[in-house]
CSV table of C-alpha atoms and ligand atoms in Angstrom, one decimal:
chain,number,residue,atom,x,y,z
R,1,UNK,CA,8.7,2.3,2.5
R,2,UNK,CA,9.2,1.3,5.6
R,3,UNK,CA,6.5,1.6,8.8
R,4,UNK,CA,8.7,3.7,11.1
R,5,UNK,CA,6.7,4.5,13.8
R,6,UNK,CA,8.8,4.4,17.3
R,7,UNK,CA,5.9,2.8,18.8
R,8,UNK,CA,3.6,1.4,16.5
R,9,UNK,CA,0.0,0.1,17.7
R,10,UNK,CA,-0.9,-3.5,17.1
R,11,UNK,CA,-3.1,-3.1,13.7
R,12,UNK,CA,-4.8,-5.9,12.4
R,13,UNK,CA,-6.8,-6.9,9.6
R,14,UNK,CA,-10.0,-9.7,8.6
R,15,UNK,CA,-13.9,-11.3,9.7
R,16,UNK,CA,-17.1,-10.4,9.2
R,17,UNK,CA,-20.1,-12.2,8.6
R,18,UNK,CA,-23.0,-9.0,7.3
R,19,UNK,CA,-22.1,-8.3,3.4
R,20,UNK,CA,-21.5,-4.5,2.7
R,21,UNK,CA,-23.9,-3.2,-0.3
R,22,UNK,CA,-22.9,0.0,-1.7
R,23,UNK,CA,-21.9,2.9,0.6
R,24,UNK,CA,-20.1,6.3,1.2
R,25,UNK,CA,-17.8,6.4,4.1
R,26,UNK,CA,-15.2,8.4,4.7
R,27,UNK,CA,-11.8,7.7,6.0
R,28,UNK,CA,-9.5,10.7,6.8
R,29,UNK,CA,-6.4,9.7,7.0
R,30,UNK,CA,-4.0,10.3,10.2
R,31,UNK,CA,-0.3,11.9,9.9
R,32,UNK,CA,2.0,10.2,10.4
R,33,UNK,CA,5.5,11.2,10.4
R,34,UNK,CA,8.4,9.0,9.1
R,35,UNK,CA,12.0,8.8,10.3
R,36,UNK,CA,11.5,11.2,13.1
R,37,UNK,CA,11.3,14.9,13.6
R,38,UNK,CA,12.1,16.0,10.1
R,39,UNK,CA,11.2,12.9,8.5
R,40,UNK,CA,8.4,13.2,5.7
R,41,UNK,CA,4.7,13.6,6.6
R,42,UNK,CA,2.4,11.1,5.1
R,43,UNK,CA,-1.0,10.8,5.3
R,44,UNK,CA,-2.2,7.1,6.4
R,45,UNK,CA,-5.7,5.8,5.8
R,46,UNK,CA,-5.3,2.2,5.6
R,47,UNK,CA,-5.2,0.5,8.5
R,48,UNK,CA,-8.1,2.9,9.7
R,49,UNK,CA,-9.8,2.5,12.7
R,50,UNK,CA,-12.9,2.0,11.1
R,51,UNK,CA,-11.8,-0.6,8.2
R,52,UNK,CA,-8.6,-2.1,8.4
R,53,UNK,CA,-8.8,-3.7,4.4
R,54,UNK,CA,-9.8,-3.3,1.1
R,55,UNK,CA,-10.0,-6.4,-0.4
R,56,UNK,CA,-6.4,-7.6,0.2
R,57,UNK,CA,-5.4,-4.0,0.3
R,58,UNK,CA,-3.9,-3.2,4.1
R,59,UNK,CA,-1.7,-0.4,3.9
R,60,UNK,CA,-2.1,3.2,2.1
R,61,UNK,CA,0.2,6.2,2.7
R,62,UNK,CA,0.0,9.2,0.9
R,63,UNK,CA,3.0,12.0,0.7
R,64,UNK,CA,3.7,15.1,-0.9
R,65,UNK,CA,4.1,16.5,-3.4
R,66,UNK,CA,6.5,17.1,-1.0
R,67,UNK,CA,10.5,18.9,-1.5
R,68,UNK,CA,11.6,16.3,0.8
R,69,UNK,CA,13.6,13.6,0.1
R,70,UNK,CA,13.2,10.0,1.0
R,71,UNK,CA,15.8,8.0,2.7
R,72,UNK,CA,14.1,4.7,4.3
R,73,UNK,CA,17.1,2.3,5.2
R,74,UNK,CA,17.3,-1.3,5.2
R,75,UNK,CA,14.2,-2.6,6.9
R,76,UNK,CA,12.2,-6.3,6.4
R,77,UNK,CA,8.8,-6.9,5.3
R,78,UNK,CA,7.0,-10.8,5.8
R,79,UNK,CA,3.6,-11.4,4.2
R,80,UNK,CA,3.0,-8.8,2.3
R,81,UNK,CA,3.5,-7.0,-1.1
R,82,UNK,CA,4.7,-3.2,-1.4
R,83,UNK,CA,2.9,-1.1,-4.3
R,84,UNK,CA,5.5,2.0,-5.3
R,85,UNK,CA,3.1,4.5,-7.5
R,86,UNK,CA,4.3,8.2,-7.7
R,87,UNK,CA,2.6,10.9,-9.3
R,88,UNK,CA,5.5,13.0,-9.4
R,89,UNK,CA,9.5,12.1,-8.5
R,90,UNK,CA,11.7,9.8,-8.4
R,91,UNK,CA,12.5,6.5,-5.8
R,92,UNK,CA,15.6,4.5,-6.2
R,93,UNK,CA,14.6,1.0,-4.7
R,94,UNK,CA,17.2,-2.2,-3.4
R,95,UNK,CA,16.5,-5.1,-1.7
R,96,UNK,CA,18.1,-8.4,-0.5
R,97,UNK,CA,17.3,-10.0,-3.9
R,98,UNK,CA,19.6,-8.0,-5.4
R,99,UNK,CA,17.4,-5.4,-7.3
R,100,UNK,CA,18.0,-2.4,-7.9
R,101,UNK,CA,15.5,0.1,-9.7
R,102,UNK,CA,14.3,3.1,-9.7
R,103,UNK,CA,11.0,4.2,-10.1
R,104,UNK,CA,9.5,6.9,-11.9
R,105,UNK,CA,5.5,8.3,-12.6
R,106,UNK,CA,3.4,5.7,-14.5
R,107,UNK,CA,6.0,2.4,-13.2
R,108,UNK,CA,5.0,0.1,-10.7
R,109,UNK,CA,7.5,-0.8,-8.4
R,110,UNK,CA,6.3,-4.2,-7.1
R,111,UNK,CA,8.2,-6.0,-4.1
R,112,UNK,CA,6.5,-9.7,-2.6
R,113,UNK,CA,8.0,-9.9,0.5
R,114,UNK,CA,6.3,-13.5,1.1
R,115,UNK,CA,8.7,-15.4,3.6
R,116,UNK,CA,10.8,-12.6,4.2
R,117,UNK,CA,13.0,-9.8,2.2
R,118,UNK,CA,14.8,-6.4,3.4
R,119,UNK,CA,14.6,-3.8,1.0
R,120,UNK,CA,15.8,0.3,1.3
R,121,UNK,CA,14.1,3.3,-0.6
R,122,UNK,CA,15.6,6.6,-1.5
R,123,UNK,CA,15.6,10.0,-3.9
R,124,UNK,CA,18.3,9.8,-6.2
R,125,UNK,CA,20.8,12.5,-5.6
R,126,UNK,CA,20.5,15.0,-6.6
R,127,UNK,CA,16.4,15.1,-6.2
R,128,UNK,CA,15.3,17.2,-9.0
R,129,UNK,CA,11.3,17.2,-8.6
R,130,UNK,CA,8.7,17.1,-5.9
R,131,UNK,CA,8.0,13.4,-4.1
R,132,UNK,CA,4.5,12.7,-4.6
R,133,UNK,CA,2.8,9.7,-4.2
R,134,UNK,CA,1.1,6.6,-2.4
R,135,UNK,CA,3.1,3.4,-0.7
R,136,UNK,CA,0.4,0.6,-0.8
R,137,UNK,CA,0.7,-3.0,1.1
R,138,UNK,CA,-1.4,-5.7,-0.1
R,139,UNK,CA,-1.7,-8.6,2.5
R,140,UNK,CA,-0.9,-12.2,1.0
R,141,UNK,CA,-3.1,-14.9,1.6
R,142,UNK,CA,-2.2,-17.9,4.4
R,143,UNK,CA,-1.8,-19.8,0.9
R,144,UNK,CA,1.1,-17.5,-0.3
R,145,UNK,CA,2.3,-15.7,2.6
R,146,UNK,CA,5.7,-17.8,2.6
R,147,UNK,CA,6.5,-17.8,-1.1
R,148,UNK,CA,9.7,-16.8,-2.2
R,149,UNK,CA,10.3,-12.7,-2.1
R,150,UNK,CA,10.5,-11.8,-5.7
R,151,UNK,CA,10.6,-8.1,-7.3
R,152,UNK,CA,9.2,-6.8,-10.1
R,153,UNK,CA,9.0,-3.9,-11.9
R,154,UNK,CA,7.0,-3.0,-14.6
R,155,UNK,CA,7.3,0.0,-16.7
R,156,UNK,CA,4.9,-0.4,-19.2
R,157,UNK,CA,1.6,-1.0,-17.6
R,158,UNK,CA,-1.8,-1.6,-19.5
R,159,UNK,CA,-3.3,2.2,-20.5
R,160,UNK,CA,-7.0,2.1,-21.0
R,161,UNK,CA,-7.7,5.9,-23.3
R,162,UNK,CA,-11.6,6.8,-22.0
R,163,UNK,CA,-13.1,10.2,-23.3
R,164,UNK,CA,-11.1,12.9,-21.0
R,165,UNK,CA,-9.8,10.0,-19.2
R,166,UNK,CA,-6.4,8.0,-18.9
R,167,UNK,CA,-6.6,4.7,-16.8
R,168,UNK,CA,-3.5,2.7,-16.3
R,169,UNK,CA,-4.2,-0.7,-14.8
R,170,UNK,CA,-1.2,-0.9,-11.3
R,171,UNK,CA,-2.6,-4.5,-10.5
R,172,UNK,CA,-5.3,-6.7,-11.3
R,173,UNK,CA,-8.2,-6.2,-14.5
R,174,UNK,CA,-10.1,-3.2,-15.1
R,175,UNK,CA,-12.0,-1.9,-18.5
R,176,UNK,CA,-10.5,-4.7,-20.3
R,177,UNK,CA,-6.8,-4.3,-19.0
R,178,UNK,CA,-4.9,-6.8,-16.8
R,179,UNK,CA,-1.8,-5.8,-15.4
R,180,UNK,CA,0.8,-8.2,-15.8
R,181,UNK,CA,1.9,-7.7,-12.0
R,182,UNK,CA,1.8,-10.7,-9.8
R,183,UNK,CA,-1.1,-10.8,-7.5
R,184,UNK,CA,-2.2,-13.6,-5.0
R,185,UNK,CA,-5.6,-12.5,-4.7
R,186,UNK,CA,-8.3,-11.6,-6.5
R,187,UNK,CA,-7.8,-7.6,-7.0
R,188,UNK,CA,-7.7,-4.2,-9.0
R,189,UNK,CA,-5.7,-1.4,-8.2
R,190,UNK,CA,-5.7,1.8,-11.3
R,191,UNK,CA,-5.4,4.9,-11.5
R,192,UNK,CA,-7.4,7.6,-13.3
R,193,UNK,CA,-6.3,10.8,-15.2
R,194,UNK,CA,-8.8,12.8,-15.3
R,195,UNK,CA,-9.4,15.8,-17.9
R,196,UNK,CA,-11.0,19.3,-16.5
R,197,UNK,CA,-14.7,18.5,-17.2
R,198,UNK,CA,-13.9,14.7,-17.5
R,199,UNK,CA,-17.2,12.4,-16.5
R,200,UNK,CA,-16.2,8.7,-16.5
R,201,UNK,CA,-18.1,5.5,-15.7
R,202,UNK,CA,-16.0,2.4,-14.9
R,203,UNK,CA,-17.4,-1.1,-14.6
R,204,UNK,CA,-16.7,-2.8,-11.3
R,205,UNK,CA,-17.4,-6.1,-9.8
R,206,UNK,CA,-20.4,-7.3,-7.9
R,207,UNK,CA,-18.4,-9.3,-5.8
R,208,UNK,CA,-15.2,-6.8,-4.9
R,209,UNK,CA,-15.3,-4.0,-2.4
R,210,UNK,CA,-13.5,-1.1,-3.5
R,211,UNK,CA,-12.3,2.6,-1.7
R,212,UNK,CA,-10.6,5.7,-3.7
R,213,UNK,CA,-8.2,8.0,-3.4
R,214,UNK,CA,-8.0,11.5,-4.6
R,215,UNK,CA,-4.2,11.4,-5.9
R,216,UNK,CA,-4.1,15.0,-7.3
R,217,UNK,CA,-6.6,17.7,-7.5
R,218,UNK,CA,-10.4,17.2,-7.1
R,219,UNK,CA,-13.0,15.0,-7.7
R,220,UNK,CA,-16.5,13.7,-7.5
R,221,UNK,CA,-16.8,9.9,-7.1
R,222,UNK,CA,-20.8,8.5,-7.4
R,223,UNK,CA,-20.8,12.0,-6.5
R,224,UNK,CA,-18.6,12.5,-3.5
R,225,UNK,CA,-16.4,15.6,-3.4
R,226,UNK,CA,-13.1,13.9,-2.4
R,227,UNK,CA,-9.9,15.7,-2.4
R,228,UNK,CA,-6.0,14.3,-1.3
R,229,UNK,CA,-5.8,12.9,2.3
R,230,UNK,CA,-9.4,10.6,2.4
R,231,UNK,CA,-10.0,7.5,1.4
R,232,UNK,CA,-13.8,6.8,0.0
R,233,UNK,CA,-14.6,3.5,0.8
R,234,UNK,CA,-17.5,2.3,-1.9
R,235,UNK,CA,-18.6,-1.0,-0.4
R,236,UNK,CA,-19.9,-4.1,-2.4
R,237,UNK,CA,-22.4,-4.6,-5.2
R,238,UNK,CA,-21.5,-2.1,-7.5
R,239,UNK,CA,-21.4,-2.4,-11.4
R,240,UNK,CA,-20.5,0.6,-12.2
R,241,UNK,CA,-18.8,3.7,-10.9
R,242,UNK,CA,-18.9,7.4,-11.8
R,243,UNK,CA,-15.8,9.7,-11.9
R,244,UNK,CA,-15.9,13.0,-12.3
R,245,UNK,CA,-13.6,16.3,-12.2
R,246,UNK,CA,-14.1,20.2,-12.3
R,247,UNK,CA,-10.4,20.5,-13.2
R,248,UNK,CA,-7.3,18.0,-13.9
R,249,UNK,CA,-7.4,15.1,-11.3
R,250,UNK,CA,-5.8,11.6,-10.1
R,251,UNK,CA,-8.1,9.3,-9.1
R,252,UNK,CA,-6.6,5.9,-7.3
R,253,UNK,CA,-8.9,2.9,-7.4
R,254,UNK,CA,-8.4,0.4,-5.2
R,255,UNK,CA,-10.7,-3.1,-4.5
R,256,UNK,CA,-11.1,-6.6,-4.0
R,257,UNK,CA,-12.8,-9.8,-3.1
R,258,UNK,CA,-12.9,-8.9,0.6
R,259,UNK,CA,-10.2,-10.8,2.7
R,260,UNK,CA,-11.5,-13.2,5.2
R,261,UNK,CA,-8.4,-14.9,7.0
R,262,UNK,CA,-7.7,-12.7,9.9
R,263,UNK,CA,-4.1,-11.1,10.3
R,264,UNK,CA,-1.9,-9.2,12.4
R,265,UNK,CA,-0.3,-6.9,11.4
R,266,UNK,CA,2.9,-4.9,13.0
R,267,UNK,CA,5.3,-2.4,12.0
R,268,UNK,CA,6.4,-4.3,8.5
R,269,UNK,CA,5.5,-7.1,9.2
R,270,UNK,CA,2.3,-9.2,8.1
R,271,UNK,CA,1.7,-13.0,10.2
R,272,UNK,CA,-1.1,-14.6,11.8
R,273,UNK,CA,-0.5,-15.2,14.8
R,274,UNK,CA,1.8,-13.0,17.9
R,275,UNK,CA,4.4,-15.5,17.8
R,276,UNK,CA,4.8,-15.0,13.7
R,277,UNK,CA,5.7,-11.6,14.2
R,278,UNK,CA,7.8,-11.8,17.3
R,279,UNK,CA,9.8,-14.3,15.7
R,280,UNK,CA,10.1,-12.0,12.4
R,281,UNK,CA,11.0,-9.2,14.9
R,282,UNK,CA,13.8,-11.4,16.7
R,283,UNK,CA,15.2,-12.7,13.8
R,284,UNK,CA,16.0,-9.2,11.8
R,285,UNK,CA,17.6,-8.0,14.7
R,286,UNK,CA,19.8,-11.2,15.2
R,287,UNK,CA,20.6,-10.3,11.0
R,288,UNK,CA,19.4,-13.9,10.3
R,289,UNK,CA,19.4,-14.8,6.3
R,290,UNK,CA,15.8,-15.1,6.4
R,291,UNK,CA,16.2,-11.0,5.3
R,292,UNK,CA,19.0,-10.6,3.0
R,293,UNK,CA,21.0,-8.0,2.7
R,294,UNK,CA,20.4,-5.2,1.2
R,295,UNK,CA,24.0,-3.6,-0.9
R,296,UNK,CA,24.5,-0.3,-1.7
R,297,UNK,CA,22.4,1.6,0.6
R,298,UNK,CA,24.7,4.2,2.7
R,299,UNK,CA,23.5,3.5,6.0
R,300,UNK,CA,22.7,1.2,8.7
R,301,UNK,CA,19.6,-0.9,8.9
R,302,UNK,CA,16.4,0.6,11.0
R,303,UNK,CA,16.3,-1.2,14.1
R,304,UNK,CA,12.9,-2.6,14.9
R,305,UNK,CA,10.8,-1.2,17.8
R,306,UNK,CA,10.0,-2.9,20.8
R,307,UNK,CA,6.9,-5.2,21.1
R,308,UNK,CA,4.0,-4.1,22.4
R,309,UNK,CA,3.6,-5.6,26.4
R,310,UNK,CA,0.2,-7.2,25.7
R,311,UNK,CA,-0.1,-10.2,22.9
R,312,UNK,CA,-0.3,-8.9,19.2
R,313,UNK,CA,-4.1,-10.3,18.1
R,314,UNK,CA,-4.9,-11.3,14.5
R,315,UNK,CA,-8.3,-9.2,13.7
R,316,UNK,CA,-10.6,-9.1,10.6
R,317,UNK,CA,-10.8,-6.6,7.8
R,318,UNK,CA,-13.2,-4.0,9.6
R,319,UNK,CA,-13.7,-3.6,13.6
Y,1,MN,MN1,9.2,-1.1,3.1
């Protein structure tokens, strides 16, 4: 998906020097509305004012279920990786590498933009369910932020069976499970099924920070009520966390070894520096190969907004 705020505000991610232990804070997320007036509603939580990362997580949008459909044209990424995970629906994905795919429930749709890519998303037609789900970014370190843009899609992730529990491993290692995904940092990102009456304990890493996400339904995590819309942010040294729901629920779990470089981010792009992202900015609207095309899509590319006046500053994971 693409960011397509007319005017979006210089977000960056990054520093901090005081470890987090364990903790409970909650981030609502803000609407924000794609592709104009009737565009789709989503609700964004990462970056949040508060705390801009999750381990190398940077980016979370939620939407739906929703009977909307999506129609994201041509747009670039740099230094990133885009996460596709629906609960319900369908998206039909392109890019300049020449992929096409579409994604369904239970598939990972992943797309590393590294140096540069261009990709489109969009309901097949006609759209025959609901679009629910979450659009994810996960910023790549300074080590890998100009690899080559690769897609991948992976429809048969790892599926841990718990008692009243299904856990599918999206990226990263969790109860055993790796995902076979391509990640650049250490991370986890899975998802939870959760049976009515389920009570779950995962084991987690000392050394990651994690957050969750209420997908679908209700649920308690280390006790929080959390429904769709907040993100839980857990903190750091934790072994173990508790899951818990009244009725059916979708938990998404998302964490890593917190990321220390300092970034800046802007619209869809991901640098280090103003200049980075100015020159990304210039050089997809000059059409310069360093994007691709995208073919297929029915549609003109999105335009990039304007830059921000001031001077775009890389900032740490948390203000
Ligand atoms: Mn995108």
């Amino acid at each position: 998906m693409s960011n397509v705020e007319t005017a979006p505000v210089e977000t960056s991610c990054g520093h901090e020097a005081v470890p987090d232990g364990p903790t409970h804070e909650l981030l609502p997320g803000r609407e924000v509305v794609l592709g104009g007036p009737r565009g789709m509603t989503v609700s964004r939580t990462l970056p949040h004012k508060e705390r801009r990362m999750v381990g190398a997580w940077c980016f979370v949008d939620q939407y739906g279920p929703a009977d909307h459909d999506m129609r994201v044209a041509p747009h670039p990424h740099t230094g990133l990786q885009t996460v596709t995970w629906l609960v319900e629906g369908e998206v039909l994905h392109r890019d300049s590498v020449g992929s096409r795919a579409l994604v369904r429930p239970g598939q990972l749709n992943l797309m590393t933009a590294g140096h540069g890519i261009s990709h489109s998303e969009e309901s097949p037609v006609p759209r025959t369910e609901p679009l629910h789900g979450v659009q994810l970014w996960v910023a790549l370190p300074d080590a890998a932020r100009s690899v080559a843009p690769a897609f991948e899609h992976h429809p048969d992730l790892p599926v841990v069976e718990l008692a009243g529990a299904t856990l599918t491993v999206i990226m990263g290692e969790l109860a055993g499970a790796v995902s076979p995904a391509t990640a650049y940092t250490p991370l986890v990102g899975a998802e939870a099924a959760l049976a009515a009456g389920a009570e779950i304990t995962l084991a987690l890493r000392g050394d990651f920070e994690y957050a969750a996400l209420v997908l679908d339904g209700a649920a308690h995590i280390d006790g929080v009520p959390l429904t769709p819309g907040t993100l839980l942010y857990l903190g750091r040294e934790r072994t173990s966390l508790d899951l818990a729901a009244a009725g059916p629920a979708r938990v998404l779990l998302l964490g890593g070894e917190p990321f220390e470089e300092e970034i800046v981010m802007w619209w869809n792009f991901v640098g280090r520096s103003h200049d980075d992202v100015a020159a990304a900015r210039e050089q997809w609207m000059a059409a310069d190969p360093r994007f691709g095309e995208v073919v297929g899509y029915d549609g003109a590319p999105l335009p990039a907004p304007v830059l921000p006046n001031a001077q775009l500053k890389p900032r740490g994971r948390r203000r």
